[in-house]
PDB file of C-alpha atoms in Angstrom:
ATOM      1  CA  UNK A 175      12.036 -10.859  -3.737  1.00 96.00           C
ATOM      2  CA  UNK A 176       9.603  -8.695  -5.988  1.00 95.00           C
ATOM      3  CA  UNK A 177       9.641  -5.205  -7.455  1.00 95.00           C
ATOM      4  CA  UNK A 178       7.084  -2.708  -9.003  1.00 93.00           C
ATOM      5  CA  UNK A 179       8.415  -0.697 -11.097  1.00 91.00           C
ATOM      6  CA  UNK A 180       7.627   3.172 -12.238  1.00 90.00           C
ATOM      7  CA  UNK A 181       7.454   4.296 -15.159  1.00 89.00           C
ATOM      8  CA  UNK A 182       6.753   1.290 -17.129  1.00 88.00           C
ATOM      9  CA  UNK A 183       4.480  -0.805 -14.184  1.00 89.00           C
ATOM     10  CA  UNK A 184       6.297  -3.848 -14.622  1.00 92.00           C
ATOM     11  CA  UNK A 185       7.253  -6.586 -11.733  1.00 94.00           C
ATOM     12  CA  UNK A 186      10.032  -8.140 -11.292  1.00 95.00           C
ATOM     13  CA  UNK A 187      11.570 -11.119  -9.595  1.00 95.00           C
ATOM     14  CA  UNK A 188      15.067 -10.612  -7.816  1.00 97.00           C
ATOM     15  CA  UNK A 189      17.147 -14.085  -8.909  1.00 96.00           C
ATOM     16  CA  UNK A 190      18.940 -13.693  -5.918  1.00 95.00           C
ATOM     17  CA  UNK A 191      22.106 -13.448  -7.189  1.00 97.00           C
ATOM     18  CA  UNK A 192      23.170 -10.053  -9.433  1.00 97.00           C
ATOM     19  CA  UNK A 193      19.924  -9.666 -11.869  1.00 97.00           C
ATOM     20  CA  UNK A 194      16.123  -8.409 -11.879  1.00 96.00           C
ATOM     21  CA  UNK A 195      14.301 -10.829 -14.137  1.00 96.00           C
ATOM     22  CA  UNK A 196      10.640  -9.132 -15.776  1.00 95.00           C
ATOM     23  CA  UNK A 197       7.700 -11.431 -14.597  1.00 95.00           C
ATOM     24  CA  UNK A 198       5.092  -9.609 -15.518  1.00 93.00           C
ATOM     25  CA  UNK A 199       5.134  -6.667 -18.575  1.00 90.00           C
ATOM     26  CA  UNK A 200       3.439  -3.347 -18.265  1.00 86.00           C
ATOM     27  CA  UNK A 201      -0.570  -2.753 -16.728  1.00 81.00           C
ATOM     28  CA  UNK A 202      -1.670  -1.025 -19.751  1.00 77.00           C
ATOM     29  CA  UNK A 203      -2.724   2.683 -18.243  1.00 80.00           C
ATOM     30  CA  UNK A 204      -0.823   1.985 -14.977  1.00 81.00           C
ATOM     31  CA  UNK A 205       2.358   3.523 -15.051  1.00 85.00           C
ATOM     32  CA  UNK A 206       3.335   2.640 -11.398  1.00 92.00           C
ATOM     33  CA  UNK A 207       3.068  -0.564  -9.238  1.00 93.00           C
ATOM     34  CA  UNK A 208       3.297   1.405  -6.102  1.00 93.00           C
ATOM     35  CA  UNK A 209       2.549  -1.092  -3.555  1.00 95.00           C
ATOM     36  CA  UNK A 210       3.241  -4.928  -2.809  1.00 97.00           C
ATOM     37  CA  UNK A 211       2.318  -7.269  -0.668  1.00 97.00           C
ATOM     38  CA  UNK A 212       1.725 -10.803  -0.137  1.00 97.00           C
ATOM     39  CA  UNK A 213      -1.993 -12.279   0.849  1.00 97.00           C
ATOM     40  CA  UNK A 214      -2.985 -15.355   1.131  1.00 97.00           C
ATOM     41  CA  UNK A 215      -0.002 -16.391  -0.205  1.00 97.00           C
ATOM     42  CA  UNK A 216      -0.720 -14.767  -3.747  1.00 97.00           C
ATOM     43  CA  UNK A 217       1.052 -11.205  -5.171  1.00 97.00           C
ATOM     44  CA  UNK A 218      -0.663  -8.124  -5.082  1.00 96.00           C
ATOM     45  CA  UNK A 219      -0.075  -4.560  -6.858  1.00 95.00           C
ATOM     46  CA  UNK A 220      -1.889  -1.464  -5.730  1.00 94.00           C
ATOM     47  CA  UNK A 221      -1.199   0.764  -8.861  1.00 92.00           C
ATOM     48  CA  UNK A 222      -1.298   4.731  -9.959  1.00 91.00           C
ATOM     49  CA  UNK A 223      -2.587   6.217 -11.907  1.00 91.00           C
ATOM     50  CA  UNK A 224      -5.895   4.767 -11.438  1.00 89.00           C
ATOM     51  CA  UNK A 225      -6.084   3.457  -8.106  1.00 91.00           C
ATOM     52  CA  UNK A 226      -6.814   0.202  -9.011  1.00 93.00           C
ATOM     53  CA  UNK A 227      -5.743  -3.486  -7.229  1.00 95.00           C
ATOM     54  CA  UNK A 228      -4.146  -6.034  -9.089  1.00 94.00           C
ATOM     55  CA  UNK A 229      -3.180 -10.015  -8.598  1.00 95.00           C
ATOM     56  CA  UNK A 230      -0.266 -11.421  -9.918  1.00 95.00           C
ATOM     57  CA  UNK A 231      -1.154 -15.147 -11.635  1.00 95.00           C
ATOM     58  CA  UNK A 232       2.089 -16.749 -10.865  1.00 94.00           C
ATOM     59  CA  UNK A 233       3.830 -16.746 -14.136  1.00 94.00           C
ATOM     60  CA  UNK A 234       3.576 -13.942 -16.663  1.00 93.00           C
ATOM     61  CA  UNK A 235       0.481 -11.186 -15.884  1.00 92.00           C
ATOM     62  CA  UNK A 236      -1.551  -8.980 -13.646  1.00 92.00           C
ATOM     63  CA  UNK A 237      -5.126  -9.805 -13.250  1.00 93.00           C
ATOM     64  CA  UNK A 238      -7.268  -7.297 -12.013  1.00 93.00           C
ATOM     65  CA  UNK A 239      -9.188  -7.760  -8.975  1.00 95.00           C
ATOM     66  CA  UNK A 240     -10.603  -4.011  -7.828  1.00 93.00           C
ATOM     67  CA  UNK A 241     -11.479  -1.143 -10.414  1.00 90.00           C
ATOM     68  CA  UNK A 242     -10.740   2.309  -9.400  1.00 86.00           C
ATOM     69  CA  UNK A 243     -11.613   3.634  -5.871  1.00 80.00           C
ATOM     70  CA  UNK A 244     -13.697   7.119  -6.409  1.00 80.00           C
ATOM     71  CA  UNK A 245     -10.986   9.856  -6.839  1.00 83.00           C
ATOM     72  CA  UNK A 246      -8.541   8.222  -5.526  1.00 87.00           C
ATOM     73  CA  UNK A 247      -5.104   7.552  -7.601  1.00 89.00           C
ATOM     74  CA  UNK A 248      -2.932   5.784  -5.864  1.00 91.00           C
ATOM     75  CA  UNK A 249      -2.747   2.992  -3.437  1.00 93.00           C
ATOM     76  CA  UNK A 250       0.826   4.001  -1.859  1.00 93.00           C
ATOM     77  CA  UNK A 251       0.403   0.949   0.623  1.00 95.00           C
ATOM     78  CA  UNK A 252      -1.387  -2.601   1.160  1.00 97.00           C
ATOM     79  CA  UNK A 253      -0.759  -4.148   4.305  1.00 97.00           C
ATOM     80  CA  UNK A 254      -2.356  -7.692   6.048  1.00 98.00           C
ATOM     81  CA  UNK A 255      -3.935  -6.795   9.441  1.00 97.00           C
ATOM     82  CA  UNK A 256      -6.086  -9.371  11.155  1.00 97.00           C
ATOM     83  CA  UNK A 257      -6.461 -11.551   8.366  1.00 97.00           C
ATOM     84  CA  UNK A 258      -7.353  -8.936   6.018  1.00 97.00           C
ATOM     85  CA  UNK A 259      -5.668  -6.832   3.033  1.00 98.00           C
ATOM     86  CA  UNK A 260      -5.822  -3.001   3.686  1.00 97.00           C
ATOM     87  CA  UNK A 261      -4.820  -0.296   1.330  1.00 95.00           C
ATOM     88  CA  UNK A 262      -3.693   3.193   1.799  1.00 92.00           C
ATOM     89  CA  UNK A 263      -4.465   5.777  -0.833  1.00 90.00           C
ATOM     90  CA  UNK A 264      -3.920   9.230  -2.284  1.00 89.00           C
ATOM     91  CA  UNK A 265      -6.135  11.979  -3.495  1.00 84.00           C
ATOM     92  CA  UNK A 266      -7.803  11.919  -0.058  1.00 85.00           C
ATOM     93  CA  UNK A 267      -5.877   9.903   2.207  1.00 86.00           C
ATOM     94  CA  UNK A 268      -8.277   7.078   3.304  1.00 91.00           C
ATOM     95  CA  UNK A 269      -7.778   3.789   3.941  1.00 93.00           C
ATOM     96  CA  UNK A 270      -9.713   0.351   2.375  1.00 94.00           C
ATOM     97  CA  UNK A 271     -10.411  -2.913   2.920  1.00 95.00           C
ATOM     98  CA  UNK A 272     -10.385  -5.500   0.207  1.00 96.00           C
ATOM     99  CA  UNK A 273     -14.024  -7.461  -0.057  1.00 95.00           C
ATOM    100  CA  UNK A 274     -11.909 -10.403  -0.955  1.00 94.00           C
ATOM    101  CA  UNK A 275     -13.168 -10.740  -4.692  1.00 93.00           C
ATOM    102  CA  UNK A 276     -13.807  -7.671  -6.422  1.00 93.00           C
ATOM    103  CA  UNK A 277     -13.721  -4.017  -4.403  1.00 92.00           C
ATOM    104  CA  UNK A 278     -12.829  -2.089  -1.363  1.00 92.00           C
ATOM    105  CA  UNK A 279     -14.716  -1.012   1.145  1.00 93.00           C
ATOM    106  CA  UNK A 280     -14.256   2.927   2.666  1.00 92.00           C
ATOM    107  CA  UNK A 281     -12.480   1.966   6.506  1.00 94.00           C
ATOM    108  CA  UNK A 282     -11.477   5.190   7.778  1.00 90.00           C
ATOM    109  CA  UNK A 283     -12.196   8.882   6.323  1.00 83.00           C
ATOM    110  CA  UNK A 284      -9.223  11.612   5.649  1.00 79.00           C
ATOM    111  CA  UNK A 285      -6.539  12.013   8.151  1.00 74.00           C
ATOM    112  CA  UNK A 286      -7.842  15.266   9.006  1.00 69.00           C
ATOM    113  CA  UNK A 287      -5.766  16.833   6.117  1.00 75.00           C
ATOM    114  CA  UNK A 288      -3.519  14.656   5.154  1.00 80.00           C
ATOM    115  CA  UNK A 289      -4.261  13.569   1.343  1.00 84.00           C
ATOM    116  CA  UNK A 290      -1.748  10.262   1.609  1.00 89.00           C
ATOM    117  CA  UNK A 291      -0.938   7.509   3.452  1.00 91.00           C
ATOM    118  CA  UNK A 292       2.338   6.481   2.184  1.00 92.00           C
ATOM    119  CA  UNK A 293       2.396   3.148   4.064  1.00 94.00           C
ATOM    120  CA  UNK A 294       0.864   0.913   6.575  1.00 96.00           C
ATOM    121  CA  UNK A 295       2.378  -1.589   9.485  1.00 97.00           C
ATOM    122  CA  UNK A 296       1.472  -3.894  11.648  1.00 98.00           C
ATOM    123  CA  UNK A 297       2.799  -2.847  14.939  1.00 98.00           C
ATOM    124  CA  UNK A 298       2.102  -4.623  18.430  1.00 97.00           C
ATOM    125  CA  UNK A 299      -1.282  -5.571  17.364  1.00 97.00           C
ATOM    126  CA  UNK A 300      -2.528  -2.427  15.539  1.00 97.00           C
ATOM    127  CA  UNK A 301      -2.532  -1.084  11.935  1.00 97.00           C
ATOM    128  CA  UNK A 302      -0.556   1.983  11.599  1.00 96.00           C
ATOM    129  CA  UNK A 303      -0.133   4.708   8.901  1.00 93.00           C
ATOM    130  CA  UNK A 304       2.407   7.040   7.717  1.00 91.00           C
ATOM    131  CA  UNK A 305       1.358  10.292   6.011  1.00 88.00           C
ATOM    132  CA  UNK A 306       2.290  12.372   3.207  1.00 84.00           C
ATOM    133  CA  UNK A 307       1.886  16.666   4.014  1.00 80.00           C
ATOM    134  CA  UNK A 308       2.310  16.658   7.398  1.00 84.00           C
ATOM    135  CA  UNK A 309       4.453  13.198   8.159  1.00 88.00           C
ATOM    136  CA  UNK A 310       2.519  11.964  11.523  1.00 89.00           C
ATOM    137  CA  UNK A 311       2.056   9.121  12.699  1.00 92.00           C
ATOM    138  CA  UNK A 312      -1.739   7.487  12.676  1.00 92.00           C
ATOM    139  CA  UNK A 313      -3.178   4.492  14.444  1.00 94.00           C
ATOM    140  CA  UNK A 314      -6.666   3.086  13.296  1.00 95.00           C
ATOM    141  CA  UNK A 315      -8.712   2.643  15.942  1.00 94.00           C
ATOM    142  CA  UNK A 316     -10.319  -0.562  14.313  1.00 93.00           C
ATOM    143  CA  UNK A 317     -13.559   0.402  13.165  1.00 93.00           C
ATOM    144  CA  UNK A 318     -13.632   3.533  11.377  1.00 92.00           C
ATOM    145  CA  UNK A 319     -11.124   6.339  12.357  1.00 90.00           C
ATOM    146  CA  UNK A 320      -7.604   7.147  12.677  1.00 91.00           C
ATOM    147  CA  UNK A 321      -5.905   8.599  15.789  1.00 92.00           C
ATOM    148  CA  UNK A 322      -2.698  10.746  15.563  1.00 92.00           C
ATOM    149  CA  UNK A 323      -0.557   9.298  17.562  1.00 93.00           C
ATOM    150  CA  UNK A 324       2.668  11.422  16.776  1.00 90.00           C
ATOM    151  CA  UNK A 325       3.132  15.042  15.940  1.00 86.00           C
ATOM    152  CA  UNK A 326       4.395  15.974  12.249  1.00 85.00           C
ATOM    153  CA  UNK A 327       7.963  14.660  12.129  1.00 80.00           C
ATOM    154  CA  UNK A 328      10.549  17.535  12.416  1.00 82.00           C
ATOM    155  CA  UNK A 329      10.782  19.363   9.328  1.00 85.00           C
ATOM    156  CA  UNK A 330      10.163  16.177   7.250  1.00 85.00           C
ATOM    157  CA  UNK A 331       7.251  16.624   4.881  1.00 86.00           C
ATOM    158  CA  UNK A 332       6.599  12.584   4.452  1.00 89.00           C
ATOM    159  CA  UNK A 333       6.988   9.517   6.624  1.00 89.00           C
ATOM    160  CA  UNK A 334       7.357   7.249   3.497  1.00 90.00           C
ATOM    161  CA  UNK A 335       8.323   3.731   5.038  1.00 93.00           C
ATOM    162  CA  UNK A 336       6.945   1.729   8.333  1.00 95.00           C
ATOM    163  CA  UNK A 337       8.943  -1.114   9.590  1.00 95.00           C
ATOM    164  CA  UNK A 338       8.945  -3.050  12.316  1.00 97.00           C
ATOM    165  CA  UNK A 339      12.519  -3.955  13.813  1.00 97.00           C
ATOM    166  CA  UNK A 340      13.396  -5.551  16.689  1.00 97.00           C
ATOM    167  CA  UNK A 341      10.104  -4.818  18.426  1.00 96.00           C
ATOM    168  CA  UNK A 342      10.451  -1.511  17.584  1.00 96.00           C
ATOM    169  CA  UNK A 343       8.399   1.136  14.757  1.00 96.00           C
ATOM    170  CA  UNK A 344      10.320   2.947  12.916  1.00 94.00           C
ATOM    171  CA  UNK A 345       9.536   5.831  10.378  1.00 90.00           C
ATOM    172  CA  UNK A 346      12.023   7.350   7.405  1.00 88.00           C
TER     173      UNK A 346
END
């Protein structure tokens, strides 16, 4: 088990007992590690303040794999859908595919609005995101566009977490 850290953009290694042990110190400029996620069974960080994509070596640092992405600041989420690794950002809400060596590659435009997608999940085939101003519910539609597929939740201004549980979405 692995955690980012803010303020200090360290990660961390849970030694599964009563302790968080530092595996990695801080990413110079990037204050936050605020996405994980596991692909191709290596450790990546999607950081703010500079949007940028990082990949753990193993033992003791971050290794940069994607510079910044335009204006946007943050990648909030990565997620692996269909054999890919995916990243949701902030500034303009838009999501990314990795190249697989060095940058991403513009997926899907602005939700219409919405200027962050907090996270992505797999769900029942299809990559899902979770939105920061208005907290709906997106689906990509595979190619190059999101489709709302629930109404802004309550009077909840985010939908911060995805998770799939017992065949089941859920949003908090």
């Amino acid at each position: 088990l692995y955690g980012g850290t803010y303020p200090s953009g360290k990660l961390y290694e849970w030694n599964g007992v009563n302790a968080w042990v530092e595996k990695a110190p801080t990413l110079g400029a990037e204050i936050d590690i605020r996405s994980l996620c596991v692909y191709n069974g290596k450790l990546y960080g999607g950081t703010s303040p500079n949007g940028k994509l990082y990949e753990w070596n193993g033992t003791n640092a971050w290794i940069e794999k994607a510079p910044k992405l335009g204006a946007e600041t943050t990648i909030y989420s990565l997620c692996v859908y269909n054999g890919k690794l995916y990243g949701g950002t902030a500034e303009n809400g838009k999501l990314y595919e990795w190249n697989g060596t060095n940058a991403w590659v513009e997926k899907a435009p602005n939700l219409g609005g919405e200027t962050i997608i907090f996270d992505l999940c797999v769900y029942n085939g299809k990559l899902y995101g979770g939105t920061g101003d208005n907290s709906k519910l997106y689906e990509w539609n595979g190619v190059n566009a999101w489709v709302q597929k629930a109404p802004k939740l309550g009077t909840e201004i985010y939908i911060l977490d995805l998770c799939v549980y017992n065949g089941t979405l859920y949003g908090g």
